Amino acid sequence: MATAQRVPIGDRIRNQRRTAGVTQRDLASAVGVSPAYLSLIESDKRQIGGRLLRRIAERLGVPAEAFTAVSDDRLAADLDEVSRSFDEGPPGNAAELVAFSPAWARTVLELHARSLTAEARAFRLADRFARDPQWTSFAHDILSRITSIRSAAEILSDFDTMDDTVRRRFTGTLVSESARLTDVARDMIEALQSGTAVDAAGADVREVDAFLQDHNNFFEVIEQEAGRIEEKVPDGLTPSQRFAVAREIVARHLPEVIADEIGGNTFRTEGAERRARGALWRYAAGAFLMPYGAFLEAAWATRYDVDALGLTFQATFEQVAHRLATLRRPGAEGVPFAFLRVDPAGTVSKRLSTPELRLPLFGACPLWVIYETFALPGRTLAQLVDLDGERFLLIARALEKTMRRQAQPPVRFAVMLGMEASRLDEVVYGDAFASGRDSVVTRAGYECLSCKRSDCAQRAHGSAGA
């Protein structure tokens, strides 16, 4: 992956100034700098401090966050990811397009999401046509009715001397077989509609990802209100039972808080809103069981040892890993972790990206350690990977959930945390890679479609750089 896309602050300032109808000279005079210096700032040739940025924002009548919006950086990163999915990505910098017109950037992403949904629907239908016996039955039924109708029509056309009784019989055949053909067509259309409703799930996941990332996967109001709940979780419960009870407790105490957070965002589909609401309820339950301040202090003390944190807070590996990915409070941040959960088939069921580590939506590189964990369930594995010149530490474990009915096989999935290698010394799992030698680094990609590594024996698709 290329370096994380950041929308230039200078472009944002220039666009906001032009929108407000303010000249460069007038703005420079108002904030106490020379027009030449402001020109350098707008060209991104000079860094700008917080105090000057606030003065510029006040003069233009916009919040200072308008120049450093996380959502714009996320838009740029999404555009960059889209461009790399093609054999020859479009020239230019994605951040420049976002700076010029965020609306156009969102339009491009929307078109790409629709194309992915249409492609998924086409593949799904093709697979159903080839494998589902229902479609074999439809095809046989349709051909049979068409053959019967054609035969009766040809007989009526060829024999003018047919008596009325025989003619009525063949006419009746035409009517009954036509009605049956109509019924089969109606059944087929209903089956088509019911069989493709879930194809937009990928778009829903992407939309909820954007919602969480635009909030930096941190919700201060939920943290505060969860910390005020005085109700306790009963003793003697397993970690999974504790989380289920915590989910019920926050549902009783925080319905308005969750509704306000959801209400502040417009989702395209009910499925996306339902996913987002579920994500916030899980967030609230985690915040209730693992209060921010105490959890962050314990994370520092254990150097982010997931097992040690699980013992302290009576939580599962997944619950702790997910909570670690939410330590984003300004001024009291933990190590920024990305979070990923997949099943043995590689299907992504949860992902929380960071600006530095953008996780794939439809399955990661098969060389990532998260897939190796399925052969060693219950063990925590770590891996130092080189992804297009950037190094990251990946920490993963495969888990099982036993079903209540003995006849049902356990549910298996793997959970992974990812972080920049520049902070290895802060994490206990980084000790094994402290030497930084190339021999301990795995050269990998993000996923095959965008990967430029032509020498990978695990490749399932042609190289993006080929």
Short mmCIF file of N, CA and C in Angstrom, two decimals, residues 18 79 83 86 121 136 144 235 263 265 303 311 369 407 448:
data_model
loop_
_atom_site.label_atom_id
_atom_site.label_comp_id
_atom_site.label_asym_id
_atom_site.label_seq_id
_atom_site.Cartn_x
_atom_site.Cartn_y
_atom_site.Cartn_z
N ARG A 18 -11.74 30.79 -1.23
CA ARG A 18 -12.44 31.13 -2.47
C ARG A 18 -13.95 31.01 -2.31
N LEU A 79 -10.22 6.31 -2.13
CA LEU A 79 -9.98 6.51 -3.56
C LEU A 79 -8.67 5.86 -3.99
N SER A 83 -8.23 2.96 -6.84
CA SER A 83 -7.34 3.09 -8.00
C SER A 83 -6.35 1.94 -8.09
N PHE A 86 -7.21 -1.57 -9.92
CA PHE A 86 -7.16 -1.72 -11.37
C PHE A 86 -5.73 -2.00 -11.81
N ARG A 121 -23.63 -9.51 -7.67
CA ARG A 121 -24.94 -10.07 -8.03
C ARG A 121 -24.82 -10.95 -9.27
N THR A 136 -32.44 -25.65 -12.51
CA THR A 136 -32.56 -26.74 -13.47
C THR A 136 -34.03 -27.08 -13.68
N SER A 144 -40.34 -27.34 -21.50
CA SER A 144 -41.47 -28.26 -21.70
C SER A 144 -42.72 -27.50 -22.12
N ASP A 235 -21.36 -11.71 39.49
CA ASP A 235 -20.15 -12.53 39.54
C ASP A 235 -20.45 -13.94 39.04
N GLY A 263 -28.41 8.93 14.68
CA GLY A 263 -29.19 9.98 14.03
C GLY A 263 -28.36 11.07 13.40
N ASN A 265 -25.98 10.63 11.42
CA ASN A 265 -25.42 10.14 10.16
C ASN A 265 -26.56 9.61 9.29
N ARG A 303 2.11 -3.58 28.55
CA ARG A 303 2.61 -3.43 27.17
C ARG A 303 1.67 -4.13 26.19
N LEU A 311 -7.40 -11.31 31.57
CA LEU A 311 -7.52 -11.77 32.95
C LEU A 311 -7.96 -10.65 33.88
N VAL A 369 -0.59 -13.59 8.90
CA VAL A 369 -0.56 -14.56 9.98
C VAL A 369 -1.96 -14.93 10.46
N ALA A 407 -24.73 -31.51 18.08
CA ALA A 407 -24.62 -31.92 16.68
C ALA A 407 -24.04 -30.82 15.80
N CYS A 448 -4.76 -9.81 -3.35
CA CYS A 448 -4.12 -10.12 -4.62
C CYS A 448 -4.43 -9.11 -5.73
#
